[in-house]
Tab-separated table of C-alpha atoms and ligand atoms in Angstrom:
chain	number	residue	atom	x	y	z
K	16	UNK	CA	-12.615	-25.542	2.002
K	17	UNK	CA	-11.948	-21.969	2.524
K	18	UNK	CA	-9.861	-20.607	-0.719
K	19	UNK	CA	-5.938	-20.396	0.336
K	20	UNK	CA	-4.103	-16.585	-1.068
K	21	UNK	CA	-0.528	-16.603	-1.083
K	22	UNK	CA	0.213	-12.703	0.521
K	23	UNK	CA	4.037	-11.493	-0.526
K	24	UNK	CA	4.943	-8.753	2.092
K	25	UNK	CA	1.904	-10.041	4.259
K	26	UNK	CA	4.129	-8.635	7.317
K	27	UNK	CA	4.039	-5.076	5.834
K	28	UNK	CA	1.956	-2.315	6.581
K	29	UNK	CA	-0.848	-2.712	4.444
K	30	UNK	CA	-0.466	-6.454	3.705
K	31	UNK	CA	-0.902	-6.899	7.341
K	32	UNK	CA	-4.355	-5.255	7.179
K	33	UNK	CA	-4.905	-7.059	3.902
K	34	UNK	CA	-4.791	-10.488	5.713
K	35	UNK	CA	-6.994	-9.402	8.635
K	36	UNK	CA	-9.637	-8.723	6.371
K	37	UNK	CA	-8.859	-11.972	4.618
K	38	UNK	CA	-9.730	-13.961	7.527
K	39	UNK	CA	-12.819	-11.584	8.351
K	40	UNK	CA	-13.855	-12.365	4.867
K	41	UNK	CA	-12.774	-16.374	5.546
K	42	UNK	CA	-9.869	-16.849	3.092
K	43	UNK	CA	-6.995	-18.812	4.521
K	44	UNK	CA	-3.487	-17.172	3.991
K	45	UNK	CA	0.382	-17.727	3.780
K	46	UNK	CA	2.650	-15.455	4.024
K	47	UNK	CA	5.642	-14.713	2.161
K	48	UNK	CA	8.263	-11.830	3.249
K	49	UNK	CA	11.906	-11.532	3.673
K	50	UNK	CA	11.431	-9.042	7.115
K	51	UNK	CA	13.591	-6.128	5.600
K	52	UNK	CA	11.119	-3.516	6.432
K	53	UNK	CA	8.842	-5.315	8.800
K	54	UNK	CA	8.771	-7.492	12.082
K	55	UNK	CA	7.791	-10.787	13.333
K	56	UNK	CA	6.015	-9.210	16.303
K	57	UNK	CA	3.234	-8.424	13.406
K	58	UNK	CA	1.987	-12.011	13.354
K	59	UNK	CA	1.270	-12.263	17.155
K	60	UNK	CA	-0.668	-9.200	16.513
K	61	UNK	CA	-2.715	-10.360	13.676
K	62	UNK	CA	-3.337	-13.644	15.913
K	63	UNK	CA	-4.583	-11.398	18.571
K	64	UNK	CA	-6.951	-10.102	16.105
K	65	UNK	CA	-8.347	-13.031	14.269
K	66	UNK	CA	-7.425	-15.629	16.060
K	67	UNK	CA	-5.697	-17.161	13.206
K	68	UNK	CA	-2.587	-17.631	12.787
K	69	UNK	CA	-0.841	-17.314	9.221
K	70	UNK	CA	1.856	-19.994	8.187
K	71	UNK	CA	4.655	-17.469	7.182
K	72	UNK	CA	7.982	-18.279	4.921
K	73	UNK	CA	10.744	-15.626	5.705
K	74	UNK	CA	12.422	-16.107	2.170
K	75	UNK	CA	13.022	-13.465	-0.565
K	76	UNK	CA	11.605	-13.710	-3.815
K	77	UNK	CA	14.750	-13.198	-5.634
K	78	UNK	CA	15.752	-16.839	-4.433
K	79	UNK	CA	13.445	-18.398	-6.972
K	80	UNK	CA	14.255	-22.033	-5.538
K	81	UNK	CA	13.073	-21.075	-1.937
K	82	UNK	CA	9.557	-19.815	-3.271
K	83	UNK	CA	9.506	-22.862	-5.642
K	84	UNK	CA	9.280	-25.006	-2.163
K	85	UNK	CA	5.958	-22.910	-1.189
K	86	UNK	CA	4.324	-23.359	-4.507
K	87	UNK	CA	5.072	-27.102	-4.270
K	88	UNK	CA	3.337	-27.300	-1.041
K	89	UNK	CA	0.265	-25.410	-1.308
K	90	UNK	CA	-2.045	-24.878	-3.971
K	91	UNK	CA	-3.517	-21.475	-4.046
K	92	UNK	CA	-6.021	-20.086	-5.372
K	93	UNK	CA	-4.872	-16.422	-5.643
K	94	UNK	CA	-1.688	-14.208	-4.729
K	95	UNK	CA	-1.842	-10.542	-3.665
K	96	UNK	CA	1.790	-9.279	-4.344
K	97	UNK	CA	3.080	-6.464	-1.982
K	98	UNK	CA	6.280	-7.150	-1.513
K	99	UNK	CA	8.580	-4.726	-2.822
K	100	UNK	CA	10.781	-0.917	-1.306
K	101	UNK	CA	9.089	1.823	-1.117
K	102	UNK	CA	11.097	4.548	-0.620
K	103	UNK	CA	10.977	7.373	-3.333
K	104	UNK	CA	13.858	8.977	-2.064
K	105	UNK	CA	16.249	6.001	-1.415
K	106	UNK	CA	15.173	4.781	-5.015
K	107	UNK	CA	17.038	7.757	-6.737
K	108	UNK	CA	20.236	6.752	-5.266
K	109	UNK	CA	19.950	3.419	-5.667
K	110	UNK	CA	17.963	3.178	-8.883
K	111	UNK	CA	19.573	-0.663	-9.945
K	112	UNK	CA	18.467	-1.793	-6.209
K	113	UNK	CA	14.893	-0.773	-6.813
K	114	UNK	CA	14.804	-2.153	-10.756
K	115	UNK	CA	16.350	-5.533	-9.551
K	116	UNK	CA	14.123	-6.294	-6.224
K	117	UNK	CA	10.779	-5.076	-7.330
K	118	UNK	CA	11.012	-6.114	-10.782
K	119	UNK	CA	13.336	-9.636	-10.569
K	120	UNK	CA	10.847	-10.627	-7.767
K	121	UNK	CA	7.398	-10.166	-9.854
K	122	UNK	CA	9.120	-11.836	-12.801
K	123	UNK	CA	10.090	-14.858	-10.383
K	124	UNK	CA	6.787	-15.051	-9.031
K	125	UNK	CA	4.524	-15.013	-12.004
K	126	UNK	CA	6.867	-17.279	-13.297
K	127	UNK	CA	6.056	-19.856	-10.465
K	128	UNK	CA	2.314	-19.143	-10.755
K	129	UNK	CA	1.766	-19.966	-14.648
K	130	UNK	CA	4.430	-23.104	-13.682
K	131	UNK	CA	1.906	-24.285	-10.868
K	132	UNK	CA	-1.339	-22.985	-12.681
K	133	UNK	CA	-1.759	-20.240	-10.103
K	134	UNK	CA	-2.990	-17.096	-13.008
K	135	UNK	CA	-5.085	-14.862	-9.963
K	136	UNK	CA	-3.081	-12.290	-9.177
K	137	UNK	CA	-3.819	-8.857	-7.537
K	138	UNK	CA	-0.628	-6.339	-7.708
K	139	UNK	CA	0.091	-3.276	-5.290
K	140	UNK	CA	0.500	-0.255	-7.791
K	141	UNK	CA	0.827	3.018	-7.021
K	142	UNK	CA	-0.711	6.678	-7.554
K	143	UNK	CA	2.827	7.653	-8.420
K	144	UNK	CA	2.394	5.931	-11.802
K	145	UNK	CA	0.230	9.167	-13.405
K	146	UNK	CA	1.644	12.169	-14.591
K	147	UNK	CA	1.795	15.175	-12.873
K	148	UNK	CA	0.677	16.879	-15.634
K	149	UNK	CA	-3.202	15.295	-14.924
K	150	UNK	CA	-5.882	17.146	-14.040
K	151	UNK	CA	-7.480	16.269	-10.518
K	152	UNK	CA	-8.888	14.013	-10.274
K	153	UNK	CA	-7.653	11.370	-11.915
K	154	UNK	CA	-9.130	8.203	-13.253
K	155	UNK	CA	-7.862	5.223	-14.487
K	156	UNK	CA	-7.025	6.794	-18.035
K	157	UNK	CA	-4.832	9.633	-16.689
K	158	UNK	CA	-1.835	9.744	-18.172
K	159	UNK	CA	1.135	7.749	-17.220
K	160	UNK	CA	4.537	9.199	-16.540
K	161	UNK	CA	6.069	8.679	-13.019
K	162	UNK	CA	8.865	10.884	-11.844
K	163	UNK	CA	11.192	9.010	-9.781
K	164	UNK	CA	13.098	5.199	-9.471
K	165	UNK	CA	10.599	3.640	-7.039
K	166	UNK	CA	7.171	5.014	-9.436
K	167	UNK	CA	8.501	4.040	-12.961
K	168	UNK	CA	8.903	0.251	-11.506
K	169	UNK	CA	5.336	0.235	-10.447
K	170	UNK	CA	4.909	1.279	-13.712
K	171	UNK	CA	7.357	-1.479	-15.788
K	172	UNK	CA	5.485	-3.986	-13.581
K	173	UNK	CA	1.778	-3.191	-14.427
K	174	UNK	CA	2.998	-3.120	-18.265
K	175	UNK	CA	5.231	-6.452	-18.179
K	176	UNK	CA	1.614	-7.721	-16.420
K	177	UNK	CA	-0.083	-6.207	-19.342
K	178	UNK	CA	2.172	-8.081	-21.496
K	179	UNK	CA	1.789	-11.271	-19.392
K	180	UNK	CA	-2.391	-11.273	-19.869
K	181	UNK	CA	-2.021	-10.258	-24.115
K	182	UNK	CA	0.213	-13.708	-24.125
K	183	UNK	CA	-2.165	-15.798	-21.852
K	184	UNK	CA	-5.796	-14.944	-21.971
K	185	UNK	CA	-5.938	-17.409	-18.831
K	186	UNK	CA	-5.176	-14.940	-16.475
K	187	UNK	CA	-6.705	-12.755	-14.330
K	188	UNK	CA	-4.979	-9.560	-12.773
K	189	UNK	CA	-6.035	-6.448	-10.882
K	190	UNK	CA	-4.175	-3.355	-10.270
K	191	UNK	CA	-4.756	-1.261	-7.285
K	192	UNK	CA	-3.269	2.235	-7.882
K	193	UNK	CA	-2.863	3.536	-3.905
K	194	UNK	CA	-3.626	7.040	-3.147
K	195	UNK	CA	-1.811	7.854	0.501
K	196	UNK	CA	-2.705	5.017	2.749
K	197	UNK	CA	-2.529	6.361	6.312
K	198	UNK	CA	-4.544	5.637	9.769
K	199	UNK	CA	-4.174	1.487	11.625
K	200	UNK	CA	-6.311	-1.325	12.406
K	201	UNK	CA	-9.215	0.523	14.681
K	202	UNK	CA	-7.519	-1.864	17.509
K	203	UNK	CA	-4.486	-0.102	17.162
K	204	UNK	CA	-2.689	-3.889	17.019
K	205	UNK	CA	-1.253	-3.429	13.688
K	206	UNK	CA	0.267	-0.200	12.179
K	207	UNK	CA	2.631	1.405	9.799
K	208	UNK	CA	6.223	0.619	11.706
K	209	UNK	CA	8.880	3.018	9.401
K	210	UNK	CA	12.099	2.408	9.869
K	211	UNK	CA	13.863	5.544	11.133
K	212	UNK	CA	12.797	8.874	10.515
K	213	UNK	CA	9.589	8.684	8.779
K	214	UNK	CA	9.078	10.248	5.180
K	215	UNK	CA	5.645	10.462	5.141
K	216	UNK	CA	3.137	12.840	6.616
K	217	UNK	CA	1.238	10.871	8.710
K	218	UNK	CA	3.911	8.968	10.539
K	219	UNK	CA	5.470	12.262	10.946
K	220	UNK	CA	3.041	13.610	13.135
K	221	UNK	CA	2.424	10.607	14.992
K	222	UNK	CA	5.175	10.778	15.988
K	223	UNK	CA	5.818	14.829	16.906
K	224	UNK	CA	2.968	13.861	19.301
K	225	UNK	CA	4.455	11.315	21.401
K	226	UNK	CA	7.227	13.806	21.595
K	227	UNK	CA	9.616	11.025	19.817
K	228	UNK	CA	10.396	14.286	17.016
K	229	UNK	CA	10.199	17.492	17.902
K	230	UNK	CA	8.305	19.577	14.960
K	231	UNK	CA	6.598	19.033	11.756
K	232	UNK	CA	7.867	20.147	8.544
K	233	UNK	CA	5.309	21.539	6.560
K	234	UNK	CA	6.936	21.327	3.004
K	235	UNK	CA	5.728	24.582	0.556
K	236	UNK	CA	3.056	27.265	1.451
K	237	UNK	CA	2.744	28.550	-2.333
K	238	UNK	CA	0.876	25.876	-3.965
K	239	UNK	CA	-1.962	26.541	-6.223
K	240	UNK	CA	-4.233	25.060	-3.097
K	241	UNK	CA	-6.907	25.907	-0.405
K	242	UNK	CA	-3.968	27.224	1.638
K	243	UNK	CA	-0.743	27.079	-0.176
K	244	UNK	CA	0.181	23.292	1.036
K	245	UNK	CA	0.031	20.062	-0.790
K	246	UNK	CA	-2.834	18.583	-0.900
K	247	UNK	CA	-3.688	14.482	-1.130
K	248	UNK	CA	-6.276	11.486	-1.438
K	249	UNK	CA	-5.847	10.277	2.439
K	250	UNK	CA	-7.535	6.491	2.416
K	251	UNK	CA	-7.590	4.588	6.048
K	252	UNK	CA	-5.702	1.465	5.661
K	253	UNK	CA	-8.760	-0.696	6.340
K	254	UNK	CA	-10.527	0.365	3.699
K	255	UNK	CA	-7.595	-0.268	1.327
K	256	UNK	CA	-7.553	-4.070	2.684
K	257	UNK	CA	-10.997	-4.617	1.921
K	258	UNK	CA	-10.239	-3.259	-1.615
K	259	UNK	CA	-7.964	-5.802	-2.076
K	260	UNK	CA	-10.584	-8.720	-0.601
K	261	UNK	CA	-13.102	-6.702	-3.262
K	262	UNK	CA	-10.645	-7.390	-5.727
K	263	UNK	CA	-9.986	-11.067	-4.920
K	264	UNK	CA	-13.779	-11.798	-5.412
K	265	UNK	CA	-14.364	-9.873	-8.543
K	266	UNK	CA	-11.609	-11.383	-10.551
K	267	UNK	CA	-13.228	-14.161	-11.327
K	268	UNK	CA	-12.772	-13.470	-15.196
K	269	UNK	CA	-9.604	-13.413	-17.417
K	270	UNK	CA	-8.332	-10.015	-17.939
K	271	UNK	CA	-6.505	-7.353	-16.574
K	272	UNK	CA	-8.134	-4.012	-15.093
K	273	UNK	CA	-7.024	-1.080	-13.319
K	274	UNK	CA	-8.073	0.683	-10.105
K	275	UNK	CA	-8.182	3.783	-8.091
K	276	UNK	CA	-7.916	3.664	-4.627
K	277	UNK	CA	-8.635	6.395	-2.658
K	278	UNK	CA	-11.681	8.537	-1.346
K	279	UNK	CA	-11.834	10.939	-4.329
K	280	UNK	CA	-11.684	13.949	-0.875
K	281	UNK	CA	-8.672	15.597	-1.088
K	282	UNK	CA	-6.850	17.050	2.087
K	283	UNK	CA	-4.034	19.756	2.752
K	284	UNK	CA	-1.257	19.439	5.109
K	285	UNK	CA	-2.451	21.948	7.399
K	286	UNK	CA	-6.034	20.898	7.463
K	287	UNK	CA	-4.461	17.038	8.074
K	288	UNK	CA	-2.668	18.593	11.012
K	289	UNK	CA	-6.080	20.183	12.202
K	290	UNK	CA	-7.975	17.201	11.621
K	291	UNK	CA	-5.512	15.273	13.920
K	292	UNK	CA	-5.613	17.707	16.535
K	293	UNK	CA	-9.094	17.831	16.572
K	294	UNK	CA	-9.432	13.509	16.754
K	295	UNK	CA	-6.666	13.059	19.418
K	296	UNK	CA	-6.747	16.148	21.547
K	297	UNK	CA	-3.087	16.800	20.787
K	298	UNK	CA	-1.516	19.619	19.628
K	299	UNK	CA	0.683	19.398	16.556
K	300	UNK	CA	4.256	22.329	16.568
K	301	UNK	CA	5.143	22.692	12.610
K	302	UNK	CA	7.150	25.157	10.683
K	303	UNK	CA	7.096	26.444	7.186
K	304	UNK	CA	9.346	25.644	4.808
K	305	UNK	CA	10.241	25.166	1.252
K	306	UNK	CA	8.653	22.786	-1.200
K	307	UNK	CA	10.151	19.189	-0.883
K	308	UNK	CA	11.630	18.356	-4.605
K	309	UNK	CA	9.591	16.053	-6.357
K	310	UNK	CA	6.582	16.850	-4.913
K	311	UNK	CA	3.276	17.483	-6.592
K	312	UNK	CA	0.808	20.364	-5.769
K	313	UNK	CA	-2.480	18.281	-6.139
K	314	UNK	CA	-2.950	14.391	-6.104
K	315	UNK	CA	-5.984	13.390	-5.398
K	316	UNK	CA	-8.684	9.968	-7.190
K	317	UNK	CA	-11.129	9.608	-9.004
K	318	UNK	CA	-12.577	6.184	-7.525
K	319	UNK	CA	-15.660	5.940	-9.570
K	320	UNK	CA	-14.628	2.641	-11.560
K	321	UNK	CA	-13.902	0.496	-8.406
K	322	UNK	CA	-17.234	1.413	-6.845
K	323	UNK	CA	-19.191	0.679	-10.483
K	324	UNK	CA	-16.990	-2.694	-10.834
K	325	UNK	CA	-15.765	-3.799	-7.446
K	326	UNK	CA	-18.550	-2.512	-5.831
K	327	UNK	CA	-15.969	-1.038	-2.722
K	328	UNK	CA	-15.952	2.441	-1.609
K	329	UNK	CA	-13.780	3.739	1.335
K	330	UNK	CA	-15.954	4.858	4.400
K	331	UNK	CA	-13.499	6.295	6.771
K	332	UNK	CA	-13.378	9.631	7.239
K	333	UNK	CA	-9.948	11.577	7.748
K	334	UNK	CA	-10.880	12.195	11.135
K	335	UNK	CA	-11.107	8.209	12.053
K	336	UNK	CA	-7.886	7.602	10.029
K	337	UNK	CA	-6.142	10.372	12.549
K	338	UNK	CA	-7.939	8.442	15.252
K	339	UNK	CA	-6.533	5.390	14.628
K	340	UNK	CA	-3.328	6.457	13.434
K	341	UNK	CA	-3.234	7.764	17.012
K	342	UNK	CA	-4.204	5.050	18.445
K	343	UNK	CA	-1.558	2.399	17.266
K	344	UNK	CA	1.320	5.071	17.415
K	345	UNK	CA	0.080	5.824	21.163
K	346	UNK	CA	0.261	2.255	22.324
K	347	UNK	CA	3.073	1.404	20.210
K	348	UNK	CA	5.302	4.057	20.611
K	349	UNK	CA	8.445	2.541	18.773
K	350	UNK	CA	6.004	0.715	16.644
K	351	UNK	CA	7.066	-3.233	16.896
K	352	UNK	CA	10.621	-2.333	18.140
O	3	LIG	C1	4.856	9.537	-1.149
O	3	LIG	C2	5.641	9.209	-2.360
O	3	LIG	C3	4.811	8.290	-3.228
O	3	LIG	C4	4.474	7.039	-2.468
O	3	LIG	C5	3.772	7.407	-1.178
O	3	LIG	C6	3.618	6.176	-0.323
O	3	LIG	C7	7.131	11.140	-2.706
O	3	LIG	C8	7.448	12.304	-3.582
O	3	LIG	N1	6.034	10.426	-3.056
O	3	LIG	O1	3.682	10.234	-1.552
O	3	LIG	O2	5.489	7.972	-4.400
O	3	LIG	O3	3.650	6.201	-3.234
O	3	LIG	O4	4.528	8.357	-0.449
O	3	LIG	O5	2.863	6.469	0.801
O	3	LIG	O6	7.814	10.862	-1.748
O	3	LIG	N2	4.635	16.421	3.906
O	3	LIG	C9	5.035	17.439	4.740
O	3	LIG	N3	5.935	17.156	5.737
O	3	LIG	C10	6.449	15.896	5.932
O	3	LIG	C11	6.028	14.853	5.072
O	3	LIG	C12	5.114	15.151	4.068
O	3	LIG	O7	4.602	18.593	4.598
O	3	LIG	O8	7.275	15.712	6.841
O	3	LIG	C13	3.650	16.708	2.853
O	3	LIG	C14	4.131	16.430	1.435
O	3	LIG	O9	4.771	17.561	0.893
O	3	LIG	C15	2.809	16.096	0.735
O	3	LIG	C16	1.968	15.425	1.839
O	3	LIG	O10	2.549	15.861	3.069
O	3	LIG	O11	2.147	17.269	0.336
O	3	LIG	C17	2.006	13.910	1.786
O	3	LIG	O12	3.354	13.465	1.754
O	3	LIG	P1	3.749	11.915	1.899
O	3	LIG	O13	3.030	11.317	3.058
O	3	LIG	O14	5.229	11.820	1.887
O	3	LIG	O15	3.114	11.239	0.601
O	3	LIG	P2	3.341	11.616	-0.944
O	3	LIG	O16	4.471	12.531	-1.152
O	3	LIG	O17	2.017	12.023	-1.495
């Protein structure tokens, strides 16, 4: 019997991609999400994809006693944790928000998983967790100091999970530190579906060509870079989902180990906007202006460890992630609404 994974946020952007490449790989999967930042809609898709169709539980994991009632009817052999906001900027005005629904929720669910013997777990960190202050690029032993809400409970998560494995040798937990996860499922089925105006680059452009917003921001032309804008570790959303299957079938050992994900390339805004124009034919308007507060010049991985250990490396090239960014925005042009 194919091994069952419990997927928390499996409606999201890049849990949705996650469980594709679950079934690809032949896990079965259940779903948990409470459909605050994603949509139904995203299950027909992934049915049209795999033609499989996930059981999924619209609770919240802050309602302990509603996730109690999917432990007690499946037995899993894993859980790959998503859920959780994401917004950096949102986070420092509602700090408490951010503490109490990322952090309550992982402390509910590991809870339920030593209860019901379930001690496989693969978490969604973040980049955000290292310092600025790193050199690029940066491997797993950078130094640790987010600087916002949203980063530092990335961070209080992978060290309560640290915590968790020092009291009980029994389990066994990755963490996957994201670079920027951009680009769709190459059927452009499934994509990333912000609500409102986007924050992020690549949904921004997206969506300045199907004309939905006018012009790109570029934000800062004086950093220490290639051409004065930011520059990032770009990583097509498939290749993060097969990370995560990597990760599944490596941690098959007690302990608790760390990952980079990303390509190790780093890209600037403007050569992102060329790349795109050069993948979908489109033209791209932007404008200068200052620095967005917060940001970082430089961000970009160091992925050596997960190829040595997991034996994954991402293959997309930023051209195919502006492809299929494309793609999904193009046929979806309001995303799932
Ligand atoms: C952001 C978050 C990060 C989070 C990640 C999730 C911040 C400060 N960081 O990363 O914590 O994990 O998203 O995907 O928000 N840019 C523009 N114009 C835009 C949007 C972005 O020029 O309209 C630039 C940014 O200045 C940056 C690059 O594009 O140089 C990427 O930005 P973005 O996609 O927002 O990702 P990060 O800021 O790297």
């Amino acid at each position: 019997m194919a091994n069952k994974i419990l997927v928390t946020g499996g409606a999201g952007y890049i849990g949705s991609h996650t469980v594709v490449e679950l079934y690809n790989a032949g896990y079965e999967v259940i779903i948990v999400d409470n459909f605050v930042n994603s949509n139904l809609e995203v299950i027909n898709r992934i049915n049209e994809i795999t033609h499989q169709k996930p059981i999924v539980y619209p609770i919240d994991l802050l309602i302990k006693d509603d996730l109690e009632k999917v432990f007690s009817q499946h037995k899993f052999d894993g859980v790959i944790h998503f859920a959780g906001l994401k917004a950096v900027g949102e986070s420092t005005q509602y700090p408490l928000k951010y503490y109490k629904e990322n952090i309550l929720s992982t402390i509910n669910l590991c809870d339920l998983m030593n209860k019901y013997d379930v001690k496989n777990l693969v978490f969604s960190s973040s980049a955000t967790v290292y310092s600025p202050e790193n050199e690029m690029p940066v491997n797993e032993e950078g130094k640790l100091r987010p600087s916002n809400p949203y980063g530092r409970t990335k961070l209080f998560i992978e060290e309560i999970l640290r915590d968790l494995y020092q009291a009980d040798n029994d389990w066994r937990i990755v963490l996957l530190r994201y670079f920027n996860p951009v680009g769709a499922h190459e059927s452009g089925l499934i994509g990333e579906s912000p609500k409102g105006i986007p924050n992020n680059l690549m949904p921004f452009i997206t969506n300045v060509a199907t004309g939905n917003l006018k012009v790109l921001k570029v934000f800062g032309s004086d950093y220490d870079t290639v051409d004065g804008s930011g520059v990032r570790d770009y990583i097509h959303v498939t290749d993060l989902a097969k990370g995560h299957v990597k990760a599944l079938q490596k941690n098959v050992n007690p302990g608790i180990r760390t990952y980079n994900m990303g390509t190790g390339n780093g890209y600037s805004v403007l050569e992102v906007i060329k790349a795109f124009e050069k993948a979908t034919n489109r033209k791209i308007s932007y404008e200068i202006v200052d620095r967005r507060p917060g940001d970082v010049a430089v961000s970009f991985a160091d992925p050596t460890k997960a190829m040595e250990e997991l034996h994954w490396k991402a293959e997309k090239n930023i051209l195919e992630m502006c492809r299929d960014a494309w793609k999904w925005q193009s046929k979806n042009p309001n995303g799932y609404n």
